Amino acid sequence: MALRSALSVRIVEGRDLPAKDITGSSDPYCIVKIDNEPIIRTATVWKTLSPFWGEEYEVHLQPTFHSVSIYVMDEDALSRDDVIGKVCITRAMLAEHPKGYSGWVSLSEVDPDEEVQGEIHLCVELLEGEGGRRLRCTVLEARDLAKKDRNGASDPFVRVRYNGKTQESAVVKKSCYPRWNESFEFELPEPAGEKLCVEVWDWDLVSKNDFLGKVVFGVQGLRAAGRQEGWFRLQPHRSKPREDGRRGSLGSLQLQLRLRDETVLPSHCYQPLVQLLCQEVKSGRQDGQVHLVTLLDETTTAECRQEVAVNLVKLFLGQGLVKEFLDLLFELELAKPCEPNTLFRSNSLASKSMESFLKVTGMQYLHAVLGPIITRVFEEKKYVELDPSKVEIKDVGCSGLHRVQTESEVMEQGRQHLQSYLGELLDTISKSAPTCPPVIRAAFRQLFQRVGERFPEHQHAKFVAVTSFLCLRFFSPAIMTPKLFHLRDAHADARTSRTLLLLAKAIQMVGNMEPAAGRAKEAWLAPLQPALQQGASQMKAFITRLVGTEEEEDGGEGRLRSPPAAVVKEGLLFVHKTRGKGPLLSCAAKKLHFCLTGEALSFAKSPGAERIGSIALANIRAAEKVEEKSFGSCHVMQVVYVDENGQQETAYLQCKCVNELNQWLSALRKVCGNNPQLLCAYHPGVFRGDKWTCCHQKDRTGLGCDRTRHGVTLQDWSDPLDPDAEAQRLFQHLHGLQQPLREKYWELVKMEDPQNGPQVCGEGAPVPPGLSQLFEVLQDLEGCHRLLSPSPPASPALLELQT
């Protein structure tokens, strides 16, 4: 059984941001922090006060996280980036919106006294003596404090206040993981009405001390507890009044956030639900009966349909039944009244499931097909425009020494560029049939056959059915927004974006198989007509090859299988050398090409070169971040592993940006998640000289000073299947639909037979065996959750005292 928290964050756009540059605009980007830990950096949108990002992420977190903060920054090439403002949303606020929060949120100023992080380890006890009762507060240590000094650390000390008296600890220099082990005693008055305040400060020699956070306790209830010890989260200083008058003057962000807390039970608990769903798929559509999948489609709201489709696709992929599932959806969809020219154009469960299926199983294929042409468009930055109302002569310049190009010449040149891009892309697509994953080819083959049987008089309908998914829902969106499909690291500029939009529009028209229909809406596309007609012929020939051969490979059985050594992630990383004897430390090169597979983390001098060493995944104990001050560099991670002699070693690897850092950490944590000897604590610093730079411990093999974060990962399209998690999400969805499913069943029955329909359709009305069995399975699963879900631990008395 596992407790999981998943946070979905979509940063849509910003508006009315303040200008930070002399040009009267800004270059905004966003940093997403979980409990002050940077997790995601969006792309920079240049020279705008109303940026659009449209970027979406899902982060799997520790269940104990407290808040998510989104900082809007202005990128500056010469000086440090400016902070425009931030939005902070607590876990409690997210819990109030179980279906997610969506809307505009005003940016607020960044107050240094509220930028606190970390925890402090305290012991508070009452002492009995001849002179009366005394209150003792022992300050043991702290971890993950905010960095306030330029060296990437702080010089923390503790100030303890009670009953009008103040005592201070020693200053620990250059550490965000200080250890004090100091005790402070105060006389305890009667009654003990005062509060105990423990503040952490950063000592500065010249300027004012910086506030690092505080913990405040009421001591009335301590009489019953006597003594309590624990870790406490540092809280911000909220004594300063807030200037609500400025709220909104920094602009606002449009956000979509959703927190999903899950208790995933052991696999055997979900077997009845999985078996029932599999049986429903295997039984197929039967005339005169309302299928459970039809009820699910009719009762699932539009906002949930995409998520439910992903869960179902992944579940049936894991069961080897995705072909049968999709075929059932095709059959049910084709049984409805429909027209061949509008087939699969709605956002039904069938359309969403096929779209999700392509993203889950076909992203590598998509990258192979679109990658070269997307790279060419970004690098060439050609001016492409066919719409006379949008042509700008000044953006093109002169074609010669004596005259400026005319509008018709500009448009003709744009047509040539666009036709060149389209021709190259269609040639690549035409040659890609053999490399398309067999499971995708099998799904399209079924779709092709089903539509052909349903509309025998419209032979083009079966081709359009395939292209409605492949071109309109897969290729075209990826061409328009390549960053959202991981084809590029940054958004396109205005000129490149327009070229991509026209290319995506051209692929859509080719996919429609009737280019003339698109030309009727946008007459200025007429010059492209011959290329579109030729493209439609190429696409038709490609689809014929795509669906023409039966596949006998494992992938064609409907189960998503990856070879054991499939590449999970690869790229160049900078190696920081430290004292040790590991395989990396003996290598002379400083920058190596790393390749992470399901077996090992290997490295070579360059891509494609012979491997010079590797670390077996089974030997990895942790993958964590490294303090910036350790090497004077950002974005450094450490891989803690055991070498062939059983000695623990650490490899320090530097990434190029925060996104790459977290992607590597996420990938390593996923492939090593089941290792039996993962560390529970680690050192975020390095052992230099005779001590750790983080906590100043002198024992090189001593217990780490911070908690490891094995559970913090980023969701990715290449993630391995997790059938238990998918079954749990389907259970949660179906559990809330029991009454709507019942009502929808009787509604559909009455529609099919209004005269002989049932008279009683209420709570006690009978339902078909499949639906009745589903309700029983859901009831049993609910009982398993009540039985197996752990009861919340009793809070220590000291926690109850905290205010």
GROMACS .gro file of N, CA and C in nm, residues 151-293:
model
  429
  151ASN      N    1   2.737   3.345  -0.081
  151ASN     CA    2   2.812   3.220  -0.093
  151ASN      C    3   2.721   3.099  -0.103
  152GLY      N    4   2.590   3.120  -0.111
  152GLY     CA    5   2.498   3.010  -0.126
  152GLY      C    6   2.461   2.941   0.004
  153ALA      N    7   2.483   3.009   0.116
  153ALA     CA    8   2.450   2.951   0.247
  153ALA      C    9   2.399   3.062   0.338
  154SER      N   10   2.395   3.036   0.467
  154SER     CA   11   2.359   3.135   0.569
  154SER      C   12   2.448   3.115   0.690
  155ASP      N   13   2.442   3.209   0.782
  155ASP     CA   14   2.514   3.199   0.909
  155ASP      C   15   2.410   3.200   1.020
  156PRO      N   16   2.341   3.087   1.042
  156PRO     CA   17   2.224   3.089   1.129
  156PRO      C   18   2.256   3.086   1.278
  157PHE      N   19   2.171   3.154   1.353
  157PHE     CA   20   2.169   3.143   1.498
  157PHE      C   21   2.023   3.146   1.542
  158VAL      N   22   1.998   3.106   1.666
  158VAL     CA   23   1.862   3.094   1.719
  158VAL      C   24   1.842   3.195   1.830
  159ARG      N   25   1.727   3.259   1.828
  159ARG     CA   26   1.686   3.352   1.933
  159ARG      C   27   1.559   3.296   1.998
  160VAL      N   28   1.567   3.267   2.129
  160VAL     CA   29   1.455   3.208   2.202
  160VAL      C   30   1.400   3.313   2.297
  161ARG      N   31   1.269   3.339   2.288
  161ARG     CA   32   1.205   3.440   2.371
  161ARG      C   33   1.090   3.379   2.450
  162TYR      N   34   1.087   3.413   2.579
  162TYR     CA   35   0.975   3.369   2.663
  162TYR      C   36   0.965   3.461   2.785
  163ASN      N   37   0.842   3.502   2.811
  163ASN     CA   38   0.810   3.582   2.931
  163ASN      C   39   0.896   3.707   2.941
  164GLY      N   40   0.916   3.774   2.827
  164GLY     CA   41   0.990   3.899   2.827
  164GLY      C   42   1.140   3.884   2.826
  165LYS      N   43   1.193   3.763   2.826
  165LYS     CA   44   1.338   3.740   2.827
  165LYS      C   45   1.380   3.675   2.696
  166THR      N   46   1.503   3.708   2.653
  166THR     CA   47   1.554   3.659   2.525
  166THR      C   48   1.693   3.598   2.545
  167GLN      N   49   1.716   3.484   2.484
  167GLN     CA   50   1.847   3.420   2.485
  167GLN      C   51   1.882   3.380   2.342
  168GLU      N   52   2.014   3.378   2.311
  168GLU     CA   53   2.058   3.348   2.175
  168GLU      C   54   2.162   3.237   2.176
  169SER      N   55   2.164   3.163   2.065
  169SER     CA   56   2.260   3.055   2.049
  169SER      C   57   2.386   3.108   1.981
  170ALA      N   58   2.483   3.020   1.965
  170ALA     CA   59   2.602   3.054   1.887
  170ALA      C   60   2.567   3.060   1.739
  171VAL      N   61   2.650   3.127   1.662
  171VAL     CA   62   2.633   3.137   1.517
  171VAL      C   63   2.708   3.022   1.450
  172VAL      N   64   2.639   2.952   1.362
  172VAL     CA   65   2.704   2.846   1.283
  172VAL      C   66   2.732   2.905   1.145
  173LYS      N   67   2.859   2.918   1.111
  173LYS     CA   68   2.897   2.985   0.987
  173LYS      C   69   2.877   2.895   0.864
  174LYS      N   70   2.827   2.956   0.758
  174LYS     CA   71   2.818   2.895   0.624
  174LYS      C   72   2.751   2.758   0.626
  175SER      N   73   2.627   2.755   0.673
  175SER     CA   74   2.555   2.629   0.676
  175SER      C   75   2.405   2.652   0.672
  176CYS      N   76   2.336   2.574   0.592
  176CYS     CA   77   2.189   2.570   0.595
  176CYS      C   78   2.140   2.447   0.669
  177TYR      N   79   2.237   2.373   0.728
  177TYR     CA   80   2.204   2.253   0.806
  177TYR      C   81   2.280   2.258   0.939
  178PRO      N   82   2.254   2.363   1.019
  178PRO     CA   83   2.333   2.385   1.141
  178PRO      C   84   2.297   2.286   1.252
  179ARG      N   85   2.394   2.263   1.341
  179ARG     CA   86   2.373   2.183   1.462
  179ARG      C   87   2.420   2.266   1.580
  180TRP      N   88   2.325   2.291   1.674
  180TRP     CA   89   2.358   2.372   1.790
  180TRP      C   90   2.371   2.288   1.917
  181ASN      N   91   2.271   2.208   1.947
  181ASN     CA   92   2.267   2.129   2.071
  181ASN      C   93   2.284   2.218   2.194
  182GLU      N   94   2.208   2.326   2.197
  182GLU     CA   95   2.212   2.420   2.309
  182GLU      C   96   2.077   2.423   2.379
  183SER      N   97   2.079   2.442   2.510
  183SER     CA   98   1.957   2.446   2.591
  183SER      C   99   1.940   2.585   2.652
  184PHE      N  100   1.814   2.627   2.663
  184PHE     CA  101   1.781   2.758   2.720
  184PHE      C  102   1.669   2.737   2.823
  185GLU      N  103   1.688   2.794   2.943
  185GLU     CA  104   1.591   2.775   3.050
  185GLU      C  105   1.529   2.909   3.090
  186PHE      N  106   1.400   2.902   3.124
  186PHE     CA  107   1.325   3.020   3.165
  186PHE      C  108   1.240   2.984   3.288
  187GLU      N  109   1.222   3.080   3.374
  187GLU     CA  110   1.131   3.060   3.486
  187GLU      C  111   0.989   3.052   3.433
  188LEU      N  112   0.911   2.960   3.489
  188LEU     CA  113   0.775   2.939   3.442
  188LEU      C  114   0.679   3.006   3.539
  189PRO      N  115   0.616   3.115   3.500
  189PRO     CA  116   0.526   3.187   3.592
  189PRO      C  117   0.394   3.112   3.608
  190GLU      N  118   0.316   3.153   3.703
  190GLU     CA  119   0.182   3.099   3.726
  190GLU      C  120   0.081   3.212   3.707
  191PRO      N  121  -0.015   3.199   3.616
  191PRO     CA  122  -0.025   3.089   3.520
  191PRO      C  123   0.070   3.111   3.403
  192ALA      N  124   0.100   3.002   3.333
  192ALA     CA  125   0.195   3.007   3.221
  192ALA      C  126   0.122   3.053   3.095
  193GLY      N  127   0.095   3.181   3.087
  193GLY     CA  128   0.014   3.231   2.977
  193GLY      C  129   0.093   3.279   2.858
  194GLU      N  130   0.224   3.302   2.875
  194GLU     CA  131   0.307   3.351   2.765
  194GLU      C  132   0.332   3.242   2.661
  195LYS      N  133   0.376   3.283   2.542
  195LYS     CA  134   0.410   3.190   2.437
  195LYS      C  135   0.561   3.182   2.421
  196LEU      N  136   0.607   3.064   2.390
  196LEU     CA  137   0.748   3.042   2.363
  196LEU      C  138   0.773   3.063   2.214
  197CYS      N  139   0.866   3.152   2.182
  197CYS     CA  140   0.896   3.184   2.042
  197CYS      C  141   1.041   3.148   2.012
  198VAL      N  142   1.059   3.063   1.914
  198VAL     CA  143   1.193   3.023   1.869
  198VAL      C  144   1.213   3.078   1.729
  199GLU      N  145   1.304   3.173   1.713
  199GLU     CA  146   1.330   3.237   1.585
  199GLU      C  147   1.468   3.198   1.534
  200VAL      N  148   1.480   3.182   1.402
  200VAL     CA  149   1.609   3.153   1.339
  200VAL      C  150   1.645   3.273   1.253
  201TRP      N  151   1.770   3.321   1.270
  201TRP     CA  152   1.817   3.439   1.198
  201TRP      C  153   1.949   3.408   1.128
  202ASP      N  154   1.975   3.484   1.023
  202ASP     CA  155   2.103   3.478   0.952
  202ASP      C  156   2.187   3.596   0.999
  203TRP      N  157   2.299   3.566   1.059
  203TRP     CA  158   2.385   3.671   1.114
  203TRP      C  159   2.463   3.739   1.002
  204ASP      N  160   2.465   3.872   1.005
  204ASP     CA  161   2.543   3.951   0.909
  204ASP      C  162   2.632   4.048   0.984
  205LEU      N  163   2.755   4.058   0.940
  205LEU     CA  164   2.852   4.145   1.008
  205LEU      C  165   2.823   4.292   0.984
  206VAL      N  166   2.784   4.327   0.862
  206VAL     CA  167   2.768   4.467   0.825
  206VAL      C  168   2.622   4.508   0.821
  207SER      N  169   2.542   4.432   0.748
  207SER     CA  170   2.403   4.472   0.729
  207SER      C  171   2.313   4.411   0.837
  208LYS      N  172   2.185   4.434   0.822
  208LYS     CA  173   2.086   4.385   0.917
  208LYS      C  174   2.072   4.233   0.905
  209ASN      N  175   2.054   4.167   1.021
  209ASN     CA  176   2.033   4.023   1.020
  209ASN      C  177   1.907   3.988   0.942
  210ASP      N  178   1.913   3.875   0.870
  210ASP     CA  179   1.799   3.831   0.789
  210ASP      C  180   1.717   3.728   0.865
  211PHE      N  181   1.586   3.741   0.855
  211PHE     CA  182   1.494   3.649   0.922
  211PHE      C  183   1.485   3.518   0.843
  212LEU      N  184   1.496   3.403   0.912
  212LEU     CA  185   1.492   3.272   0.848
  212LEU      C  186   1.369   3.190   0.884
  213GLY      N  187   1.289   3.237   0.980
  213GLY     CA  188   1.169   3.163   1.016
  213GLY      C  189   1.155   3.150   1.167
  214LYS      N  190   1.036   3.111   1.210
  214LYS     CA  191   1.011   3.099   1.354
  214LYS      C  192   0.908   2.990   1.382
  215VAL      N  193   0.907   2.945   1.508
  215VAL     CA  194   0.808   2.853   1.559
  215VAL      C  195   0.758   2.911   1.691
  216VAL      N  196   0.627   2.917   1.708
  216VAL     CA  197   0.566   2.974   1.828
  216VAL      C  198   0.481   2.868   1.895
  217PHE      N  199   0.498   2.853   2.029
  217PHE     CA  200   0.422   2.754   2.105
  217PHE      C  201   0.349   2.821   2.222
  218GLY      N  202   0.230   2.771   2.249
  218GLY     CA  203   0.167   2.799   2.377
  218GLY      C  204   0.206   2.688   2.472
  219VAL      N  205   0.237   2.719   2.596
  219VAL     CA  206   0.291   2.619   2.689
  219VAL      C  207   0.189   2.574   2.793
  220GLN      N  208   0.066   2.617   2.781
  220GLN     CA  209  -0.035   2.575   2.878
  220GLN      C  210  -0.051   2.423   2.880
  221GLY      N  211  -0.061   2.363   2.763
  221GLY     CA  212  -0.084   2.219   2.756
  221GLY      C  213   0.039   2.136   2.783
  222LEU      N  214   0.154   2.199   2.802
  222LEU     CA  215   0.276   2.125   2.825
  222LEU      C  216   0.279   2.060   2.963
  223ARG      N  217   0.196   2.106   3.054
  223ARG     CA  218   0.192   2.048   3.189
  223ARG      C  219   0.156   1.900   3.183
  224ALA      N  220   0.062   1.864   3.098
  224ALA     CA  221   0.021   1.723   3.087
  224ALA      C  222   0.126   1.641   3.013
  225ALA      N  223   0.189   1.701   2.911
  225ALA     CA  224   0.286   1.626   2.831
  225ALA      C  225   0.418   1.610   2.904
  226GLY      N  226   0.461   1.712   2.976
  226GLY     CA  227   0.587   1.706   3.049
  226GLY      C  228   0.707   1.732   2.960
  227ARG      N  229   0.724   1.653   2.853
  227ARG     CA  230   0.839   1.666   2.762
  227ARG      C  231   0.797   1.625   2.623
  228GLN      N  232   0.831   1.703   2.525
  228GLN     CA  233   0.802   1.670   2.385
  228GLN      C  234   0.919   1.711   2.298
  229GLU      N  235   0.943   1.626   2.195
  229GLU     CA  236   1.052   1.652   2.102
  229GLU      C  237   1.004   1.624   1.960
  230GLY      N  238   1.052   1.703   1.861
  230GLY     CA  239   1.013   1.679   1.723
  230GLY      C  240   1.069   1.783   1.628
  231TRP      N  241   1.044   1.760   1.499
  231TRP     CA  242   1.081   1.855   1.395
  231TRP      C  243   0.961   1.946   1.367
  232PHE      N  244   0.987   2.075   1.352
  232PHE     CA  245   0.880   2.172   1.330
  232PHE      C  246   0.914   2.259   1.210
  233ARG      N  247   0.815   2.279   1.128
  233ARG     CA  248   0.833   2.361   1.008
  233ARG      C  249   0.840   2.507   1.047
  234LEU      N  250   0.940   2.577   0.995
  234LEU     CA  251   0.955   2.720   1.023
  234LEU      C  252   0.846   2.799   0.952
  235GLN      N  253   0.792   2.898   1.022
  235GLN     CA  254   0.682   2.978   0.970
  235GLN      C  255   0.730   3.119   0.937
  236PRO      N  256   0.664   3.188   0.846
  236PRO     CA  257   0.706   3.325   0.810
  236PRO      C  258   0.670   3.426   0.918
  237HIS      N  259   0.727   3.543   0.906
  237HIS     CA  260   0.702   3.655   0.997
  237HIS      C  261   0.585   3.734   0.940
  238ARG      N  262   0.472   3.731   1.005
  238ARG     CA  263   0.353   3.797   0.950
  238ARG      C  264   0.313   3.920   1.032
  239SER      N  265   0.408   3.979   1.100
  239SER     CA  266   0.374   4.095   1.181
  239SER      C  267   0.354   4.221   1.100
  240LYS      N  268   0.416   4.228   0.981
  240LYS     CA  269   0.404   4.349   0.899
  240LYS      C  270   0.267   4.353   0.831
  241PRO      N  271   0.202   4.470   0.827
  241PRO     CA  272   0.072   4.479   0.758
  241PRO      C  273   0.089   4.461   0.608
  242ARG      N  274  -0.008   4.396   0.545
  242ARG     CA  275  -0.004   4.374   0.401
  242ARG      C  276  -0.061   4.493   0.327
  243GLU      N  277   0.001   4.525   0.216
  243GLU     CA  278  -0.046   4.636   0.135
  243GLU      C  279  -0.140   4.583   0.027
  244ASP      N  280  -0.267   4.565   0.064
  244ASP     CA  281  -0.363   4.511  -0.031
  244ASP      C  282  -0.390   4.607  -0.146
  245GLY      N  283  -0.355   4.734  -0.125
  245GLY     CA  284  -0.380   4.831  -0.231
  245GLY      C  285  -0.297   4.804  -0.355
  246ARG      N  286  -0.181   4.737  -0.337
  246ARG     CA  287  -0.093   4.709  -0.451
  246ARG      C  288  -0.132   4.579  -0.521
  247ARG      N  289  -0.220   4.499  -0.459
  247ARG     CA  290  -0.256   4.371  -0.520
  247ARG      C  291  -0.322   4.396  -0.656
  248GLY      N  292  -0.273   4.330  -0.754
  248GLY     CA  293  -0.323   4.347  -0.890
  248GLY      C  294  -0.236   4.438  -0.974
  249SER      N  295  -0.154   4.522  -0.909
  249SER     CA  296  -0.069   4.613  -0.986
  249SER      C  297   0.050   4.542  -1.048
  250LEU      N  298   0.079   4.421  -1.003
  250LEU     CA  299   0.189   4.343  -1.059
  250LEU      C  300   0.142   4.247  -1.167
  251GLY      N  301   0.014   4.254  -1.199
  251GLY     CA  302  -0.039   4.163  -1.301
  251GLY      C  303  -0.096   4.038  -1.239
  252SER      N  304  -0.132   3.942  -1.321
  252SER     CA  305  -0.194   3.820  -1.272
  252SER      C  306  -0.160   3.704  -1.364
  253LEU      N  307  -0.181   3.583  -1.313
  253LEU     CA  308  -0.158   3.459  -1.387
  253LEU      C  309  -0.288   3.381  -1.398
  254GLN      N  310  -0.307   3.319  -1.512
  254GLN     CA  311  -0.416   3.224  -1.527
  254GLN      C  312  -0.359   3.085  -1.503
  255LEU      N  313  -0.411   3.019  -1.399
  255LEU     CA  314  -0.357   2.890  -1.356
  255LEU      C  315  -0.466   2.785  -1.352
  256GLN      N  316  -0.423   2.661  -1.365
  256GLN     CA  317  -0.509   2.545  -1.342
  256GLN      C  318  -0.428   2.449  -1.255
  257LEU      N  319  -0.479   2.423  -1.134
  257LEU     CA  320  -0.409   2.337  -1.041
  257LEU      C  321  -0.504   2.232  -0.986
  258ARG      N  322  -0.451   2.114  -0.964
  258ARG     CA  323  -0.530   2.010  -0.903
  258ARG      C  324  -0.440   1.920  -0.820
  259LEU      N  325  -0.481   1.895  -0.696
  259LEU     CA  326  -0.409   1.804  -0.607
  259LEU      C  327  -0.487   1.675  -0.597
  260ARG      N  328  -0.419   1.564  -0.620
  260ARG     CA  329  -0.483   1.434  -0.611
  260ARG      C  330  -0.409   1.350  -0.508
  261ASP      N  331  -0.473   1.327  -0.393
  261ASP     CA  332  -0.417   1.240  -0.291
  261ASP      C  333  -0.471   1.099  -0.311
  262GLU      N  334  -0.385   1.001  -0.313
  262GLU     CA  335  -0.425   0.864  -0.342
  262GLU      C  336  -0.369   0.769  -0.238
  263THR      N  337  -0.451   0.674  -0.200
  263THR     CA  338  -0.404   0.560  -0.123
  263THR      C  339  -0.415   0.439  -0.213
  264VAL      N  340  -0.302   0.393  -0.266
  264VAL     CA  341  -0.301   0.282  -0.359
  264VAL      C  342  -0.287   0.152  -0.280
  265LEU      N  343  -0.387   0.068  -0.291
  265LEU     CA  344  -0.392  -0.057  -0.216
  265LEU      C  345  -0.307  -0.163  -0.285
  266PRO      N  346  -0.284  -0.277  -0.219
  266PRO     CA  347  -0.212  -0.387  -0.285
  266PRO      C  348  -0.284  -0.434  -0.411
  267SER      N  349  -0.210  -0.492  -0.502
  267SER     CA  350  -0.263  -0.527  -0.634
  267SER      C  351  -0.384  -0.619  -0.627
  268HIS      N  352  -0.384  -0.713  -0.533
  268HIS     CA  353  -0.493  -0.811  -0.530
  268HIS      C  354  -0.628  -0.745  -0.501
  269CYS      N  355  -0.626  -0.627  -0.437
  269CYS     CA  356  -0.753  -0.559  -0.408
  269CYS      C  357  -0.822  -0.510  -0.535
  270TYR      N  358  -0.743  -0.479  -0.637
  270TYR     CA  359  -0.800  -0.424  -0.760
  270TYR      C  360  -0.833  -0.531  -0.863
  271GLN      N  361  -0.794  -0.655  -0.837
  271GLN     CA  362  -0.816  -0.760  -0.937
  271GLN      C  363  -0.963  -0.777  -0.977
  272PRO      N  364  -1.059  -0.775  -0.882
  272PRO     CA  365  -1.200  -0.788  -0.925
  272PRO      C  366  -1.244  -0.677  -1.020
  273LEU      N  367  -1.201  -0.553  -0.994
  273LEU     CA  368  -1.237  -0.442  -1.082
  273LEU      C  369  -1.171  -0.457  -1.218
  274VAL      N  370  -1.043  -0.491  -1.219
  274VAL     CA  371  -0.970  -0.507  -1.346
  274VAL      C  372  -1.030  -0.622  -1.426
  275GLN      N  373  -1.060  -0.733  -1.360
  275GLN     CA  374  -1.117  -0.848  -1.431
  275GLN      C  375  -1.254  -0.816  -1.488
  276LEU      N  376  -1.334  -0.740  -1.413
  276LEU     CA  377  -1.466  -0.702  -1.463
  276LEU      C  378  -1.455  -0.614  -1.587
  277LEU      N  379  -1.365  -0.514  -1.582
  277LEU     CA  380  -1.347  -0.427  -1.699
  277LEU      C  381  -1.294  -0.504  -1.818
  278CYS      N  382  -1.201  -0.597  -1.793
  278CYS     CA  383  -1.148  -0.678  -1.903
  278CYS      C  384  -1.257  -0.767  -1.963
  279GLN      N  385  -1.341  -0.823  -1.879
  279GLN     CA  386  -1.448  -0.908  -1.928
  279GLN      C  387  -1.547  -0.829  -2.013
  280GLU      N  388  -1.576  -0.705  -1.972
  280GLU     CA  389  -1.666  -0.620  -2.049
  280GLU      C  390  -1.608  -0.591  -2.187
  281VAL      N  391  -1.477  -0.571  -2.193
  281VAL     CA  392  -1.412  -0.544  -2.322
  281VAL      C  393  -1.412  -0.669  -2.408
  282LYS      N  394  -1.382  -0.783  -2.349
  282LYS     CA  395  -1.376  -0.908  -2.426
  282LYS      C  396  -1.514  -0.947  -2.480
  283SER      N  397  -1.620  -0.917  -2.405
  283SER     CA  398  -1.754  -0.956  -2.448
  283SER      C  399  -1.801  -0.875  -2.567
  284GLY      N  400  -1.745  -0.753  -2.585
  284GLY     CA  401  -1.778  -0.672  -2.701
  284GLY      C  402  -1.918  -0.615  -2.696
  285ARG      N  403  -1.957  -0.553  -2.806
  285ARG     CA  404  -2.090  -0.492  -2.816
  285ARG      C  405  -2.193  -0.599  -2.852
  286GLN      N  406  -2.306  -0.592  -2.783
  286GLN     CA  407  -2.415  -0.686  -2.811
  286GLN      C  408  -2.541  -0.607  -2.840
  287ASP      N  409  -2.608  -0.643  -2.949
  287ASP     CA  410  -2.729  -0.572  -2.990
  287ASP      C  411  -2.836  -0.580  -2.882
  288GLY      N  412  -2.902  -0.466  -2.860
  288GLY     CA  413  -3.013  -0.461  -2.765
  288GLY      C  414  -2.970  -0.445  -2.622
  289GLN      N  415  -2.840  -0.435  -2.594
  289GLN     CA  416  -2.793  -0.419  -2.457
  289GLN      C  417  -2.712  -0.290  -2.445
  290VAL      N  418  -2.726  -0.227  -2.328
  290VAL     CA  419  -2.651  -0.105  -2.300
  290VAL      C  420  -2.516  -0.146  -2.240
  291HIS      N  421  -2.409  -0.111  -2.308
  291HIS     CA  422  -2.276  -0.152  -2.263
  291HIS      C  423  -2.227  -0.062  -2.151
  292LEU      N  424  -2.148  -0.122  -2.061
  292LEU     CA  425  -2.092  -0.044  -1.949
  292LEU      C  426  -2.005   0.071  -1.999
  293VAL      N  427  -1.930   0.051  -2.107
  293VAL     CA  428  -1.846   0.158  -2.162
  293VAL      C  429  -1.932   0.273  -2.214
   0.00000   0.00000   0.00000
